[in-house]
Amino acid sequence: MARRQSLTTLTRLLTQTRTQTRSVTYMPRPGDGTPRQVTLIPGDGIGPLVTNAVEQVFDAMHAPVYFEKFDDIHGDMKKIPESLIESIRNNKVCIKGGLMTPVGGGVSSLNMQLRKELDLYASLVHCFNLKGLPTRHHNVDIVVIRENTEGEYSGLEHEVVPGVVESLKVITKFCSERIAKYAFEYAYLNNRKKVTAVHKANIMKLADGLFLESCREIATKYPGIEYSEIIVDNCCMQLVAKPDQFDVMVTPNLYGNLVSNVAAGIAGGTGVMPGGNVGADHAVFEQGASAGNVGKMDMVEEKKANPVALLLSSAMMLRHLQFPSFADRLETSVKRVIEEGKYRTKDLGGNSSTQEIVDAVIANLD
Amino acid sequence: MASQIMRRFITSNKSRLLTNPNFRHFSSTTPTITATLFPGDGIGPEIAESVKQIFRIAEVPIEWEEHYVGKEIDPRTQSFLTWESLESVRRNKVGLKGPMATPIGKGHRSLNLTLRKELNLYANVRPCFSLPGYKTRYDDVNLVTIRENTEGEYSGLEHQVVKGVVESLKIITRQASLRVAEYAFQYARAHGRERVSAIHKANIMQKTDGLFLKCCREVAEKYPDIKYEEVVIDNCCMMLVKNPTLFDVLVMPNLYGDIISDLCAGLIGGLGLTPSCNIGEGGIALAEAVHGSAPDIAGKNLANPTALLLSGVAMLRHLELHDKADNIQNAVLNTIAEGKYRTGDLGGSASTSDFTKAVCDHL
């Protein structure tokens, strides 16, 4: 009897403290509080709106971060200017709004160029249900880790004869291995229990077969983490039917794009999912899935873009920069705003403007 | 749902005046049509029996010519399907196929690949609509996915360049893209659909998906009554899971089609309920049930024949036997909606024969 009473008191205490979500503080080294410089690319379309939101919130929090802004980068430029690459190499961290990729037109995507130039080989999207946001699916907590440099997006296309076009999909052991390593390491460091590899090796036996081989090899080094494989079409079906069976998913480039968009859609939409790209030396944080999506013109004109995704990504960035307390405060505030439900943009069912959401987040900062 | 079917029935009646060799015309006293039936493996024979029974009671003028997968490899086709089976489909131009399990091993082609290559099946059509009475998270899905079935990423042309580096070729040709786009628009017109959306990733794969889009645009100009739009695949995936009512007919290259059609099947309740039809050159239509052969419940009278039944309905629509098709479709939907006779995968406990009898009663 006494044990049961103490158990209920214990659970009550635990749930009480959980609402405050303060992480255990880490012991900083002297000088860790020096403000860090971060490259900021506003981008196209709704990009400037949402990055401005991040700037405002960071200002209000007095976060030890100051931005080096690159206003003149737009999606239709042919090549990324050297100054931008220099800046990111110096600062090591960048946050950006979307860069539009023009359809056709012979311009290769700037998002892709940035990733290849800085060798940001892993793209991460964290899709999870937000409390207070009604969705059809519950218990969604999926992290999609996608290989970012090769695969179907190699950009190697040519016209064989008029009317016949070939595109090369390249898979290498080197890239597959390092993305698998990153996925398992991520799972290990974040206490995730399962890693699922997404593939189509029954049809593309050599290419996806190589990817799977690499994943299997790395899986043997992490016996505590459950490893499974799933074919991409079955995966999409399962995501729509039973998304709670997935935890961390590791995929090649194209499937990762699709799976991350499906996962983002079932958890609330690409307007709220954080994510970023990371490589051995650099990290670029951006809206989780669909980075080339810069929103429609009316969203830009009415200033009603959803800043939540970029705000949550900037919280991830703060943790990456080792400012966990600021990250927690920002996340708690954003989640509280969503839970209250008073200020929501159109894609979440409300009608607020970006500025109203920013004000609400700043008001909720403790 | 019923009003939609009536509307589609009326508009498709108007479009029967199209003189198109892919669609057959019939007088009021329809002669018996011979159709090839591949019962398949596992639960295949049981559900094929179910379909035959229901079609007989509905008085569908179809005579079935049954073919089975052989036990040995036929050297003429290099697979377990015999030359006679394929000739039969070519002759009859219509077929219904149950689930087939490709035996593991080397030296033969997969059964699906054989059918596809030999019969030149270039488009896979999956009408996905929510079954009233079987509640999923999505209630008002009503779309059709049309997928190019011969080329694209599934050409099977891969090679190892050096150790640890593999290349796989994705091929898009003008001819195949035009063919599938042409079919998509014809289908939309024949079934009273208002919009065709081409799904692509042409912002990244500029030449390949760019060529696909160009072909779709060319065909769209010939059908000014049907709205045409282009959607990038990541947007499409997200919109499908958030709000599937935004889409009507989707036309896509091979890989995207595979994934999106399975995604749409998931929206309505899974592969056990989804009909599918493969269209080949010369007006061949091979309807099939896309689920597996479920060897664990084979022979136990537990299988759900809905997928094969609805595929049969799709086949009847291709043959322009719309009244019979509507009759059977309504019977199946009403049986599931009532909820009294549902097979195990839908959460009930009825057997295949009970379900079949219930559908016959509803006809």
GROMACS .gro file of N, CA, C and O in nm, chain B residues 36-45 47 67-70 79-82 85-86 89 96-103 110-115 286-295 308:
model
  188
  402THR      N    1  -0.944  -1.379  -7.031
  402THR     CA    2  -0.849  -1.471  -6.969
  402THR      C    3  -0.850  -1.450  -6.819
  402THR      O    4  -0.856  -1.337  -6.772
  403LEU      N    5  -0.842  -1.557  -6.747
  403LEU     CA    6  -0.838  -1.546  -6.601
  403LEU      C    7  -0.716  -1.620  -6.551
  403LEU      O    8  -0.696  -1.738  -6.582
  404PHE      N    9  -0.632  -1.551  -6.476
  404PHE     CA   10  -0.520  -1.617  -6.409
  404PHE      C   11  -0.553  -1.622  -6.261
  404PHE      O   12  -0.537  -1.523  -6.192
  405PRO      N   13  -0.598  -1.734  -6.209
  405PRO     CA   14  -0.631  -1.736  -6.066
  405PRO      C   15  -0.510  -1.709  -5.979
  405PRO      O   16  -0.520  -1.646  -5.876
  406GLY      N   17  -0.393  -1.754  -6.020
  406GLY     CA   18  -0.274  -1.725  -5.941
  406GLY      C   19  -0.249  -1.828  -5.832
  406GLY      O   20  -0.300  -1.939  -5.835
  407ASP      N   21  -0.166  -1.788  -5.735
  407ASP     CA   22  -0.127  -1.882  -5.628
  407ASP      C   23  -0.189  -1.842  -5.496
  407ASP      O   24  -0.249  -1.737  -5.483
  408GLY      N   25  -0.168  -1.925  -5.399
  408GLY     CA   26  -0.211  -1.894  -5.263
  408GLY      C   27  -0.361  -1.878  -5.256
  408GLY      O   28  -0.437  -1.969  -5.288
  409ILE      N   29  -0.404  -1.758  -5.218
  409ILE     CA   30  -0.549  -1.735  -5.205
  409ILE      C   31  -0.612  -1.709  -5.341
  409ILE      O   32  -0.734  -1.693  -5.351
  410GLY      N   33  -0.530  -1.703  -5.445
  410GLY     CA   34  -0.579  -1.672  -5.578
  410GLY      C   35  -0.700  -1.755  -5.622
  410GLY      O   36  -0.805  -1.699  -5.656
  411PRO      N   37  -0.689  -1.888  -5.623
  411PRO     CA   38  -0.803  -1.968  -5.671
  411PRO      C   39  -0.932  -1.941  -5.595
  411PRO      O   40  -1.039  -1.934  -5.655
  413ILE      N   41  -1.035  -1.660  -5.437
  413ILE     CA   42  -1.099  -1.533  -5.469
  413ILE      C   43  -1.141  -1.529  -5.615
  413ILE      O   44  -1.240  -1.464  -5.649
  433HIS      N   45  -0.613  -1.988  -6.705
  433HIS     CA   46  -0.476  -2.034  -6.727
  433HIS      C   47  -0.404  -2.034  -6.595
  433HIS      O   48  -0.423  -1.946  -6.512
  434TYR      N   49  -0.320  -2.132  -6.579
  434TYR     CA   50  -0.245  -2.140  -6.454
  434TYR      C   51  -0.097  -2.124  -6.480
  434TYR      O   52  -0.048  -2.148  -6.590
  435VAL      N   53  -0.028  -2.083  -6.378
  435VAL     CA   54   0.116  -2.072  -6.387
  435VAL      C   55   0.173  -2.213  -6.388
  435VAL      O   56   0.137  -2.296  -6.306
  436GLY      N   57   0.263  -2.237  -6.485
  436GLY     CA   58   0.316  -2.372  -6.499
  436GLY      C   59   0.419  -2.404  -6.391
  436GLY      O   60   0.460  -2.320  -6.313
  445SER      N   61   0.990  -1.811  -6.870
  445SER     CA   62   0.935  -1.796  -6.735
  445SER      C   63   0.832  -1.906  -6.717
  445SER      O   64   0.812  -1.989  -6.803
  446PHE      N   65   0.766  -1.902  -6.601
  446PHE     CA   66   0.670  -2.008  -6.572
  446PHE      C   67   0.537  -1.988  -6.644
  446PHE      O   68   0.452  -2.075  -6.641
  447LEU      N   69   0.518  -1.873  -6.706
  447LEU     CA   70   0.395  -1.852  -6.781
  447LEU      C   71   0.412  -1.910  -6.921
  447LEU      O   72   0.509  -1.882  -6.988
  448THR      N   73   0.315  -1.987  -6.964
  448THR     CA   74   0.331  -2.051  -7.094
  448THR      C   75   0.295  -1.956  -7.207
  448THR      O   76   0.225  -1.856  -7.188
  451SER      N   77  -0.077  -1.906  -7.253
  451SER     CA   78  -0.142  -1.808  -7.166
  451SER      C   79  -0.131  -1.669  -7.225
  451SER      O   80  -0.228  -1.594  -7.232
  452LEU      N   81  -0.009  -1.636  -7.270
  452LEU     CA   82   0.011  -1.501  -7.323
  452LEU      C   83  -0.067  -1.481  -7.452
  452LEU      O   84  -0.127  -1.375  -7.473
  455VAL      N   85  -0.426  -1.397  -7.377
  455VAL     CA   86  -0.453  -1.257  -7.341
  455VAL      C   87  -0.448  -1.170  -7.465
  455VAL      O   88  -0.532  -1.080  -7.484
  462LEU      N   89  -0.800  -1.097  -6.630
  462LEU     CA   90  -0.806  -1.068  -6.486
  462LEU      C   91  -0.704  -1.159  -6.420
  462LEU      O   92  -0.700  -1.279  -6.448
  463LYS      N   93  -0.623  -1.100  -6.336
  463LYS     CA   94  -0.512  -1.177  -6.280
  463LYS      C   95  -0.516  -1.174  -6.128
  463LYS      O   96  -0.531  -1.068  -6.068
  464GLY      N   97  -0.500  -1.290  -6.070
  464GLY     CA   98  -0.491  -1.296  -5.925
  464GLY      C   99  -0.347  -1.280  -5.881
  464GLY      O  100  -0.258  -1.258  -5.963
  465PRO      N  101  -0.321  -1.293  -5.750
  465PRO     CA  102  -0.184  -1.275  -5.703
  465PRO      C  103  -0.096  -1.391  -5.746
  465PRO      O  104  -0.135  -1.506  -5.734
  466MET      N  105   0.023  -1.359  -5.795
  466MET     CA  106   0.116  -1.465  -5.836
  466MET      C  107   0.244  -1.450  -5.756
  466MET      O  108   0.299  -1.341  -5.748
  467ALA      N  109   0.292  -1.560  -5.705
  467ALA     CA  110   0.417  -1.556  -5.631
  467ALA      C  111   0.528  -1.603  -5.723
  467ALA      O  112   0.523  -1.714  -5.774
  468THR      N  113   0.626  -1.517  -5.747
  468THR     CA  114   0.737  -1.560  -5.832
  468THR      C  115   0.826  -1.654  -5.754
  468THR      O  116   0.873  -1.620  -5.646
  469PRO      N  117   0.849  -1.773  -5.805
  469PRO     CA  118   0.937  -1.865  -5.733
  469PRO      C  119   1.079  -1.810  -5.727
  469PRO      O  120   1.125  -1.744  -5.820
  476SER      N  121   1.085  -1.272  -6.370
  476SER     CA  122   0.973  -1.266  -6.278
  476SER      C  123   0.844  -1.265  -6.359
  476SER      O  124   0.840  -1.219  -6.472
  477LEU      N  125   0.737  -1.320  -6.299
  477LEU     CA  126   0.612  -1.335  -6.374
  477LEU      C  127   0.555  -1.201  -6.416
  477LEU      O  128   0.508  -1.183  -6.529
  478ASN      N  129   0.559  -1.105  -6.323
  478ASN     CA  130   0.506  -0.972  -6.357
  478ASN      C  131   0.584  -0.908  -6.469
  478ASN      O  132   0.528  -0.847  -6.559
  479LEU      N  133   0.717  -0.926  -6.464
  479LEU     CA  134   0.802  -0.868  -6.568
  479LEU      C  135   0.770  -0.932  -6.703
  479LEU      O  136   0.762  -0.864  -6.805
  480THR      N  137   0.749  -1.064  -6.702
  480THR     CA  138   0.717  -1.134  -6.827
  480THR      C  139   0.590  -1.076  -6.887
  480THR      O  140   0.587  -1.042  -7.006
  481LEU      N  141   0.486  -1.067  -6.804
  481LEU     CA  142   0.359  -1.015  -6.855
  481LEU      C  143   0.376  -0.876  -6.911
  481LEU      O  144   0.326  -0.845  -7.020
  652LEU      N  145  -0.537  -0.571  -6.862
  652LEU     CA  146  -0.522  -0.683  -6.770
  652LEU      C  147  -0.542  -0.630  -6.630
  652LEU      O  148  -0.457  -0.563  -6.574
  653ALA      N  149  -0.659  -0.659  -6.573
  653ALA     CA  150  -0.687  -0.611  -6.438
  653ALA      C  151  -0.623  -0.709  -6.341
  653ALA      O  152  -0.621  -0.829  -6.364
  654GLU      N  153  -0.571  -0.658  -6.232
  654GLU     CA  154  -0.509  -0.750  -6.137
  654GLU      C  155  -0.528  -0.704  -5.994
  654GLU      O  156  -0.549  -0.587  -5.967
  655ALA      N  157  -0.520  -0.800  -5.905
  655ALA     CA  158  -0.523  -0.769  -5.763
  655ALA      C  159  -0.378  -0.756  -5.720
  655ALA      O  160  -0.298  -0.847  -5.740
  656VAL      N  161  -0.342  -0.644  -5.661
  656VAL     CA  162  -0.200  -0.619  -5.635
  656VAL      C  163  -0.151  -0.672  -5.503
  656VAL      O  164  -0.036  -0.653  -5.468
  657HIS      N  165  -0.237  -0.736  -5.427
  657HIS     CA  166  -0.186  -0.784  -5.299
  657HIS      C  167  -0.110  -0.915  -5.318
  657HIS      O  168  -0.103  -0.970  -5.428
  658GLY      N  169  -0.052  -0.963  -5.213
  658GLY     CA  170   0.029  -1.084  -5.224
  658GLY      C  171  -0.057  -1.208  -5.224
  658GLY      O  172  -0.179  -1.203  -5.211
  659SER      N  173   0.007  -1.321  -5.234
  659SER     CA  174  -0.069  -1.446  -5.245
  659SER      C  175  -0.103  -1.504  -5.108
  659SER      O  176  -0.174  -1.603  -5.100
  660ALA      N  177  -0.056  -1.442  -5.001
  660ALA     CA  178  -0.091  -1.481  -4.864
  660ALA      C  179  -0.094  -1.631  -4.842
  660ALA      O  180  -0.199  -1.689  -4.814
  661PRO      N  181   0.018  -1.697  -4.857
  661PRO     CA  182   0.016  -1.844  -4.845
  661PRO      C  183  -0.029  -1.894  -4.708
  661PRO      O  184  -0.076  -2.008  -4.697
  674LEU      N  185  -0.978  -0.822  -5.592
  674LEU     CA  186  -0.999  -0.885  -5.723
  674LEU      C  187  -1.134  -0.848  -5.781
  674LEU      O  188  -1.150  -0.827  -5.902
   0.00000   0.00000   0.00000
